[in-house]
Amino acid sequence: LDREDISSLANSLDDIMDFIDGAANALFLYHIPQPTEHARELTRILAAEVEEISKALPRLRQRNRMRGILEHCVEINRLENEADQVMRDALAELFDKESSAADIIKWREIYEHLENAADRGEDVANVLEGIVLKHA
């Protein structure tokens, strides 16, 4: 791996952590006693993405195993698409429930942090795909 690959990968991983931290801070700041079902689902998706990333990263050590990274990238992309749908459903429910303006603002911020973290997971997958193609 060259320095640029390592830097891109590290930056994308750091971005995931930044958005997770943002969601956690918002939960604390807004005194959220219980996450919604949509927040739980976004968290489950995010955990699954991180699991796929953790399975893919060790394959970078051996060129003959790099092709196996692509199956993890496909799954990460699928999960990110699922997160997009959960986000749309969550926002629709916020407005359909006639939530207070304050609740809409709070939950929208939390959902956006979680969905942005999932988006950054897709960025990691894109970096990994680029590395595989470069070394194929």
Short mmCIF file of N, CA and C in Angstrom, two decimals:
data_model
loop_
_atom_site.label_atom_id
_atom_site.label_comp_id
_atom_site.label_asym_id
_atom_site.label_seq_id
_atom_site.Cartn_x
_atom_site.Cartn_y
_atom_site.Cartn_z
N LEU A 1 0.85 -1.19 0.00
CA LEU A 1 0.00 0.00 0.00
C LEU A 1 0.88 1.24 0.00
N ASP A 2 0.46 2.23 -0.76
CA ASP A 2 1.23 3.46 -0.74
C ASP A 2 0.64 4.43 0.30
N ARG A 3 1.34 5.49 0.53
CA ARG A 3 0.93 6.45 1.56
C ARG A 3 -0.44 7.05 1.28
N GLU A 4 -0.72 7.30 0.00
CA GLU A 4 -2.00 7.89 -0.37
C GLU A 4 -3.16 6.95 -0.01
N ASP A 5 -2.99 5.65 -0.28
CA ASP A 5 -4.01 4.66 0.08
C ASP A 5 -4.23 4.62 1.58
N ILE A 6 -3.14 4.59 2.31
CA ILE A 6 -3.22 4.53 3.77
C ILE A 6 -3.90 5.78 4.31
N SER A 7 -3.54 6.93 3.77
CA SER A 7 -4.14 8.20 4.21
C SER A 7 -5.63 8.23 3.91
N SER A 8 -6.02 7.82 2.71
CA SER A 8 -7.44 7.82 2.33
C SER A 8 -8.24 6.89 3.23
N LEU A 9 -7.68 5.72 3.49
CA LEU A 9 -8.35 4.75 4.34
C LEU A 9 -8.49 5.28 5.77
N ALA A 10 -7.40 5.84 6.30
CA ALA A 10 -7.43 6.38 7.66
C ALA A 10 -8.42 7.53 7.78
N ASN A 11 -8.45 8.40 6.79
CA ASN A 11 -9.38 9.54 6.82
C ASN A 11 -10.83 9.08 6.78
N SER A 12 -11.12 8.10 5.93
CA SER A 12 -12.49 7.59 5.84
C SER A 12 -12.92 6.91 7.13
N LEU A 13 -12.02 6.14 7.72
CA LEU A 13 -12.33 5.48 9.00
C LEU A 13 -12.54 6.52 10.10
N ASP A 14 -11.71 7.56 10.09
CA ASP A 14 -11.86 8.63 11.08
C ASP A 14 -13.19 9.35 10.91
N ASP A 15 -13.62 9.54 9.67
CA ASP A 15 -14.91 10.19 9.42
C ASP A 15 -16.06 9.37 10.01
N ILE A 16 -15.99 8.05 9.89
CA ILE A 16 -17.02 7.20 10.50
C ILE A 16 -17.09 7.48 12.00
N MET A 17 -15.93 7.48 12.63
CA MET A 17 -15.89 7.71 14.08
C MET A 17 -16.41 9.09 14.45
N ASP A 18 -16.08 10.09 13.64
CA ASP A 18 -16.55 11.45 13.92
C ASP A 18 -18.08 11.52 13.91
N PHE A 19 -18.71 10.86 12.95
CA PHE A 19 -20.18 10.90 12.88
C PHE A 19 -20.82 10.07 13.99
N ILE A 20 -20.20 8.96 14.35
CA ILE A 20 -20.71 8.18 15.49
C ILE A 20 -20.62 9.03 16.76
N ASP A 21 -19.50 9.71 16.93
CA ASP A 21 -19.32 10.59 18.08
C ASP A 21 -20.35 11.71 18.07
N GLY A 22 -20.64 12.25 16.90
CA GLY A 22 -21.65 13.30 16.79
C GLY A 22 -23.02 12.81 17.21
N ALA A 23 -23.37 11.59 16.81
CA ALA A 23 -24.67 11.02 17.21
C ALA A 23 -24.71 10.81 18.72
N ALA A 24 -23.64 10.27 19.28
CA ALA A 24 -23.60 10.04 20.73
C ALA A 24 -23.69 11.36 21.49
N ASN A 25 -22.98 12.36 21.03
CA ASN A 25 -23.04 13.67 21.68
C ASN A 25 -24.44 14.27 21.62
N ALA A 26 -25.10 14.12 20.48
CA ALA A 26 -26.47 14.65 20.34
C ALA A 26 -27.42 13.93 21.29
N LEU A 27 -27.28 12.61 21.40
CA LEU A 27 -28.13 11.86 22.34
C LEU A 27 -27.95 12.38 23.76
N PHE A 28 -26.70 12.65 24.13
CA PHE A 28 -26.41 13.15 25.47
C PHE A 28 -26.91 14.59 25.63
N LEU A 29 -26.59 15.44 24.67
CA LEU A 29 -26.94 16.86 24.73
C LEU A 29 -28.45 17.07 24.83
N TYR A 30 -29.20 16.27 24.07
CA TYR A 30 -30.65 16.44 24.02
C TYR A 30 -31.38 15.59 25.06
N HIS A 31 -30.63 14.95 25.93
CA HIS A 31 -31.22 14.13 27.00
C HIS A 31 -32.23 13.12 26.44
N ILE A 32 -31.80 12.39 25.44
CA ILE A 32 -32.67 11.39 24.81
C ILE A 32 -32.68 10.15 25.71
N PRO A 33 -33.83 9.82 26.30
CA PRO A 33 -33.86 8.69 27.23
C PRO A 33 -33.83 7.33 26.53
N GLN A 34 -34.37 7.27 25.32
CA GLN A 34 -34.54 5.99 24.64
C GLN A 34 -34.41 6.22 23.13
N PRO A 35 -33.58 5.43 22.44
CA PRO A 35 -33.50 5.60 20.99
C PRO A 35 -34.77 5.10 20.30
N THR A 36 -35.07 5.67 19.16
CA THR A 36 -36.22 5.20 18.38
C THR A 36 -35.84 3.90 17.68
N GLU A 37 -36.84 3.23 17.15
CA GLU A 37 -36.58 1.99 16.40
C GLU A 37 -35.72 2.28 15.17
N HIS A 38 -35.94 3.43 14.53
CA HIS A 38 -35.13 3.79 13.37
C HIS A 38 -33.68 4.04 13.76
N ALA A 39 -33.45 4.68 14.89
CA ALA A 39 -32.08 4.91 15.36
C ALA A 39 -31.40 3.57 15.66
N ARG A 40 -32.15 2.65 16.26
CA ARG A 40 -31.59 1.32 16.52
C ARG A 40 -31.24 0.61 15.21
N GLU A 41 -32.11 0.74 14.22
CA GLU A 41 -31.87 0.08 12.93
C GLU A 41 -30.66 0.68 12.22
N LEU A 42 -30.53 2.00 12.25
CA LEU A 42 -29.35 2.64 11.66
C LEU A 42 -28.08 2.19 12.37
N THR A 43 -28.16 2.05 13.68
CA THR A 43 -27.01 1.59 14.46
C THR A 43 -26.65 0.15 14.11
N ARG A 44 -27.67 -0.69 13.93
CA ARG A 44 -27.43 -2.08 13.54
C ARG A 44 -26.74 -2.14 12.17
N ILE A 45 -27.21 -1.33 11.24
CA ILE A 45 -26.62 -1.29 9.90
C ILE A 45 -25.18 -0.82 9.98
N LEU A 46 -24.95 0.21 10.76
CA LEU A 46 -23.60 0.75 10.92
C LEU A 46 -22.67 -0.30 11.53
N ALA A 47 -23.14 -1.03 12.53
CA ALA A 47 -22.33 -2.09 13.14
C ALA A 47 -22.01 -3.18 12.11
N ALA A 48 -22.97 -3.50 11.25
CA ALA A 48 -22.73 -4.51 10.21
C ALA A 48 -21.69 -4.01 9.20
N GLU A 49 -21.75 -2.73 8.86
CA GLU A 49 -20.75 -2.16 7.96
C GLU A 49 -19.36 -2.26 8.58
N VAL A 50 -19.25 -1.89 9.84
CA VAL A 50 -17.97 -1.93 10.53
C VAL A 50 -17.45 -3.37 10.60
N GLU A 51 -18.34 -4.32 10.80
CA GLU A 51 -17.95 -5.74 10.80
C GLU A 51 -17.37 -6.13 9.44
N GLU A 52 -18.00 -5.70 8.36
CA GLU A 52 -17.49 -6.00 7.01
C GLU A 52 -16.13 -5.35 6.79
N ILE A 53 -15.98 -4.12 7.25
CA ILE A 53 -14.69 -3.43 7.13
C ILE A 53 -13.62 -4.19 7.89
N SER A 54 -13.95 -4.63 9.10
CA SER A 54 -12.96 -5.34 9.93
C SER A 54 -12.58 -6.69 9.32
N LYS A 55 -13.46 -7.28 8.53
CA LYS A 55 -13.12 -8.53 7.82
C LYS A 55 -12.27 -8.25 6.59
N ALA A 56 -12.48 -7.10 5.97
CA ALA A 56 -11.76 -6.76 4.74
C ALA A 56 -10.33 -6.30 5.01
N LEU A 57 -10.12 -5.52 6.05
CA LEU A 57 -8.81 -4.91 6.28
C LEU A 57 -7.65 -5.90 6.38
N PRO A 58 -7.79 -7.03 7.09
CA PRO A 58 -6.65 -7.96 7.18
C PRO A 58 -6.23 -8.52 5.82
N ARG A 59 -7.14 -8.53 4.86
CA ARG A 59 -6.82 -9.06 3.52
C ARG A 59 -5.86 -8.14 2.76
N LEU A 60 -5.68 -6.92 3.23
CA LEU A 60 -4.75 -6.01 2.57
C LEU A 60 -3.30 -6.46 2.72
N ARG A 61 -3.03 -7.30 3.70
CA ARG A 61 -1.65 -7.74 3.97
C ARG A 61 -1.09 -8.66 2.90
N GLN A 62 -1.98 -9.38 2.22
CA GLN A 62 -1.51 -10.36 1.23
C GLN A 62 -2.20 -10.09 -0.11
N ARG A 63 -1.41 -9.85 -1.13
CA ARG A 63 -1.97 -9.53 -2.45
C ARG A 63 -2.86 -10.64 -2.98
N ASN A 64 -2.52 -11.88 -2.70
CA ASN A 64 -3.32 -12.99 -3.23
C ASN A 64 -4.69 -13.09 -2.55
N ARG A 65 -4.90 -12.39 -1.46
CA ARG A 65 -6.19 -12.40 -0.76
C ARG A 65 -6.99 -11.11 -0.99
N MET A 66 -6.41 -10.17 -1.71
CA MET A 66 -7.07 -8.87 -1.89
C MET A 66 -8.39 -8.97 -2.63
N ARG A 67 -8.49 -9.86 -3.60
CA ARG A 67 -9.74 -9.97 -4.36
C ARG A 67 -10.93 -10.25 -3.44
N GLY A 68 -10.70 -10.95 -2.34
CA GLY A 68 -11.77 -11.24 -1.39
C GLY A 68 -12.35 -10.00 -0.73
N ILE A 69 -11.62 -8.90 -0.82
CA ILE A 69 -12.10 -7.64 -0.25
C ILE A 69 -13.37 -7.17 -0.97
N LEU A 70 -13.44 -7.46 -2.25
CA LEU A 70 -14.56 -6.95 -3.06
C LEU A 70 -15.91 -7.44 -2.57
N GLU A 71 -15.99 -8.69 -2.08
CA GLU A 71 -17.27 -9.19 -1.57
C GLU A 71 -17.72 -8.38 -0.34
N HIS A 72 -16.77 -7.95 0.46
CA HIS A 72 -17.10 -7.12 1.62
C HIS A 72 -17.55 -5.73 1.16
N CYS A 73 -16.92 -5.22 0.12
CA CYS A 73 -17.30 -3.91 -0.42
C CYS A 73 -18.73 -3.93 -0.96
N VAL A 74 -19.09 -5.01 -1.63
CA VAL A 74 -20.45 -5.14 -2.16
C VAL A 74 -21.45 -5.12 -1.00
N GLU A 75 -21.14 -5.84 0.07
CA GLU A 75 -22.04 -5.88 1.23
C GLU A 75 -22.13 -4.51 1.91
N ILE A 76 -21.01 -3.82 2.02
CA ILE A 76 -21.02 -2.47 2.61
C ILE A 76 -21.91 -1.55 1.78
N ASN A 77 -21.80 -1.62 0.47
CA ASN A 77 -22.64 -0.79 -0.40
C ASN A 77 -24.12 -1.14 -0.23
N ARG A 78 -24.42 -2.41 -0.11
CA ARG A 78 -25.82 -2.83 0.11
C ARG A 78 -26.34 -2.27 1.43
N LEU A 79 -25.50 -2.36 2.47
CA LEU A 79 -25.90 -1.86 3.78
C LEU A 79 -26.11 -0.34 3.75
N GLU A 80 -25.26 0.37 3.02
CA GLU A 80 -25.41 1.82 2.94
C GLU A 80 -26.72 2.18 2.25
N ASN A 81 -27.09 1.43 1.22
CA ASN A 81 -28.39 1.66 0.57
C ASN A 81 -29.54 1.40 1.53
N GLU A 82 -29.39 0.38 2.36
CA GLU A 82 -30.40 0.08 3.38
C GLU A 82 -30.50 1.24 4.38
N ALA A 83 -29.36 1.80 4.76
CA ALA A 83 -29.36 2.94 5.69
C ALA A 83 -30.07 4.14 5.07
N ASP A 84 -29.88 4.36 3.77
CA ASP A 84 -30.58 5.45 3.09
C ASP A 84 -32.10 5.28 3.22
N GLN A 85 -32.58 4.05 3.02
CA GLN A 85 -34.01 3.79 3.10
C GLN A 85 -34.53 3.99 4.53
N VAL A 86 -33.78 3.51 5.51
CA VAL A 86 -34.18 3.68 6.91
C VAL A 86 -34.24 5.17 7.25
N MET A 87 -33.28 5.93 6.75
CA MET A 87 -33.27 7.38 6.99
C MET A 87 -34.52 8.03 6.40
N ARG A 88 -34.87 7.67 5.17
CA ARG A 88 -36.08 8.23 4.55
C ARG A 88 -37.32 7.87 5.37
N ASP A 89 -37.40 6.61 5.79
CA ASP A 89 -38.54 6.17 6.59
C ASP A 89 -38.60 6.90 7.93
N ALA A 90 -37.43 7.10 8.54
CA ALA A 90 -37.37 7.77 9.84
C ALA A 90 -37.86 9.21 9.73
N LEU A 91 -37.40 9.91 8.71
CA LEU A 91 -37.82 11.30 8.53
C LEU A 91 -39.30 11.40 8.21
N ALA A 92 -39.78 10.49 7.38
CA ALA A 92 -41.22 10.49 7.05
C ALA A 92 -42.04 10.27 8.31
N GLU A 93 -41.61 9.35 9.15
CA GLU A 93 -42.35 9.08 10.39
C GLU A 93 -42.33 10.28 11.32
N LEU A 94 -41.20 10.97 11.39
CA LEU A 94 -41.11 12.17 12.23
C LEU A 94 -42.18 13.18 11.85
N PHE A 95 -42.37 13.38 10.56
CA PHE A 95 -43.35 14.37 10.11
C PHE A 95 -44.77 13.82 10.15
N ASP A 96 -44.93 12.53 9.92
CA ASP A 96 -46.27 11.92 9.96
C ASP A 96 -46.84 11.86 11.37
N LYS A 97 -45.97 11.71 12.37
CA LYS A 97 -46.42 11.59 13.76
C LYS A 97 -46.82 12.92 14.37
N GLU A 98 -46.66 13.98 13.62
CA GLU A 98 -46.91 15.32 14.16
C GLU A 98 -46.06 15.56 15.41
N SER A 99 -44.79 15.24 15.28
CA SER A 99 -43.83 15.47 16.36
C SER A 99 -43.67 16.97 16.58
N SER A 100 -43.20 17.32 17.77
CA SER A 100 -42.94 18.74 18.04
C SER A 100 -41.75 19.18 17.19
N ALA A 101 -41.67 20.48 16.98
CA ALA A 101 -40.55 21.02 16.19
C ALA A 101 -39.22 20.66 16.84
N ALA A 102 -39.17 20.71 18.17
CA ALA A 102 -37.94 20.38 18.88
C ALA A 102 -37.55 18.92 18.64
N ASP A 103 -38.52 18.01 18.71
CA ASP A 103 -38.23 16.60 18.48
C ASP A 103 -37.77 16.35 17.04
N ILE A 104 -38.39 17.04 16.11
CA ILE A 104 -37.97 16.89 14.70
C ILE A 104 -36.52 17.32 14.54
N ILE A 105 -36.17 18.45 15.12
CA ILE A 105 -34.80 18.95 15.02
C ILE A 105 -33.82 17.99 15.67
N LYS A 106 -34.14 17.51 16.87
CA LYS A 106 -33.26 16.59 17.59
C LYS A 106 -33.04 15.30 16.82
N TRP A 107 -34.14 14.66 16.44
CA TRP A 107 -34.02 13.35 15.80
C TRP A 107 -33.44 13.45 14.40
N ARG A 108 -33.77 14.52 13.71
CA ARG A 108 -33.19 14.68 12.37
C ARG A 108 -31.67 14.76 12.47
N GLU A 109 -31.16 15.49 13.44
CA GLU A 109 -29.71 15.60 13.62
C GLU A 109 -29.10 14.24 13.95
N ILE A 110 -29.73 13.51 14.85
CA ILE A 110 -29.22 12.19 15.24
C ILE A 110 -29.23 11.24 14.04
N TYR A 111 -30.35 11.21 13.33
CA TYR A 111 -30.45 10.34 12.15
C TYR A 111 -29.39 10.72 11.11
N GLU A 112 -29.19 12.00 10.91
CA GLU A 112 -28.21 12.45 9.91
C GLU A 112 -26.80 12.01 10.29
N HIS A 113 -26.46 12.11 11.57
CA HIS A 113 -25.13 11.65 12.01
C HIS A 113 -24.97 10.15 11.74
N LEU A 114 -25.97 9.37 12.09
CA LEU A 114 -25.88 7.92 11.88
C LEU A 114 -25.83 7.57 10.40
N GLU A 115 -26.65 8.23 9.60
CA GLU A 115 -26.66 7.94 8.16
C GLU A 115 -25.37 8.42 7.50
N ASN A 116 -24.84 9.55 7.95
CA ASN A 116 -23.55 10.02 7.43
C ASN A 116 -22.42 9.06 7.77
N ALA A 117 -22.48 8.47 8.96
CA ALA A 117 -21.48 7.46 9.32
C ALA A 117 -21.57 6.27 8.36
N ALA A 118 -22.79 5.87 8.03
CA ALA A 118 -22.98 4.77 7.07
C ALA A 118 -22.46 5.18 5.69
N ASP A 119 -22.67 6.43 5.30
CA ASP A 119 -22.13 6.92 4.02
C ASP A 119 -20.61 6.84 4.01
N ARG A 120 -19.98 7.18 5.11
CA ARG A 120 -18.52 7.11 5.18
C ARG A 120 -18.04 5.66 5.11
N GLY A 121 -18.87 4.73 5.57
CA GLY A 121 -18.54 3.31 5.40
C GLY A 121 -18.45 2.96 3.92
N GLU A 122 -19.35 3.53 3.14
CA GLU A 122 -19.28 3.33 1.69
C GLU A 122 -18.01 3.96 1.12
N ASP A 123 -17.58 5.08 1.69
CA ASP A 123 -16.32 5.69 1.25
C ASP A 123 -15.15 4.74 1.51
N VAL A 124 -15.16 4.08 2.66
CA VAL A 124 -14.11 3.09 2.97
C VAL A 124 -14.14 1.99 1.91
N ALA A 125 -15.33 1.51 1.58
CA ALA A 125 -15.45 0.46 0.56
C ALA A 125 -14.89 0.94 -0.78
N ASN A 126 -15.14 2.19 -1.12
CA ASN A 126 -14.61 2.73 -2.38
C ASN A 126 -13.09 2.78 -2.37
N VAL A 127 -12.50 3.18 -1.24
CA VAL A 127 -11.04 3.20 -1.12
C VAL A 127 -10.50 1.78 -1.25
N LEU A 128 -11.13 0.83 -0.56
CA LEU A 128 -10.69 -0.56 -0.63
C LEU A 128 -10.77 -1.09 -2.06
N GLU A 129 -11.86 -0.78 -2.76
CA GLU A 129 -12.00 -1.21 -4.16
C GLU A 129 -10.88 -0.63 -5.01
N GLY A 130 -10.55 0.63 -4.79
CA GLY A 130 -9.46 1.26 -5.53
C GLY A 130 -8.12 0.59 -5.28
N ILE A 131 -7.88 0.21 -4.04
CA ILE A 131 -6.63 -0.48 -3.70
C ILE A 131 -6.58 -1.84 -4.41
N VAL A 132 -7.69 -2.56 -4.38
CA VAL A 132 -7.73 -3.88 -5.03
C VAL A 132 -7.46 -3.73 -6.52
N LEU A 133 -8.10 -2.76 -7.16
CA LEU A 133 -7.90 -2.55 -8.59
C LEU A 133 -6.46 -2.17 -8.91
N LYS A 134 -5.87 -1.35 -8.05
CA LYS A 134 -4.50 -0.92 -8.26
C LYS A 134 -3.52 -2.09 -8.19
N HIS A 135 -3.83 -3.07 -7.35
CA HIS A 135 -2.91 -4.19 -7.13
C HIS A 135 -3.34 -5.47 -7.84
N ALA A 136 -4.37 -5.38 -8.67
CA ALA A 136 -4.87 -6.58 -9.36
C ALA A 136 -3.93 -7.01 -10.47
#
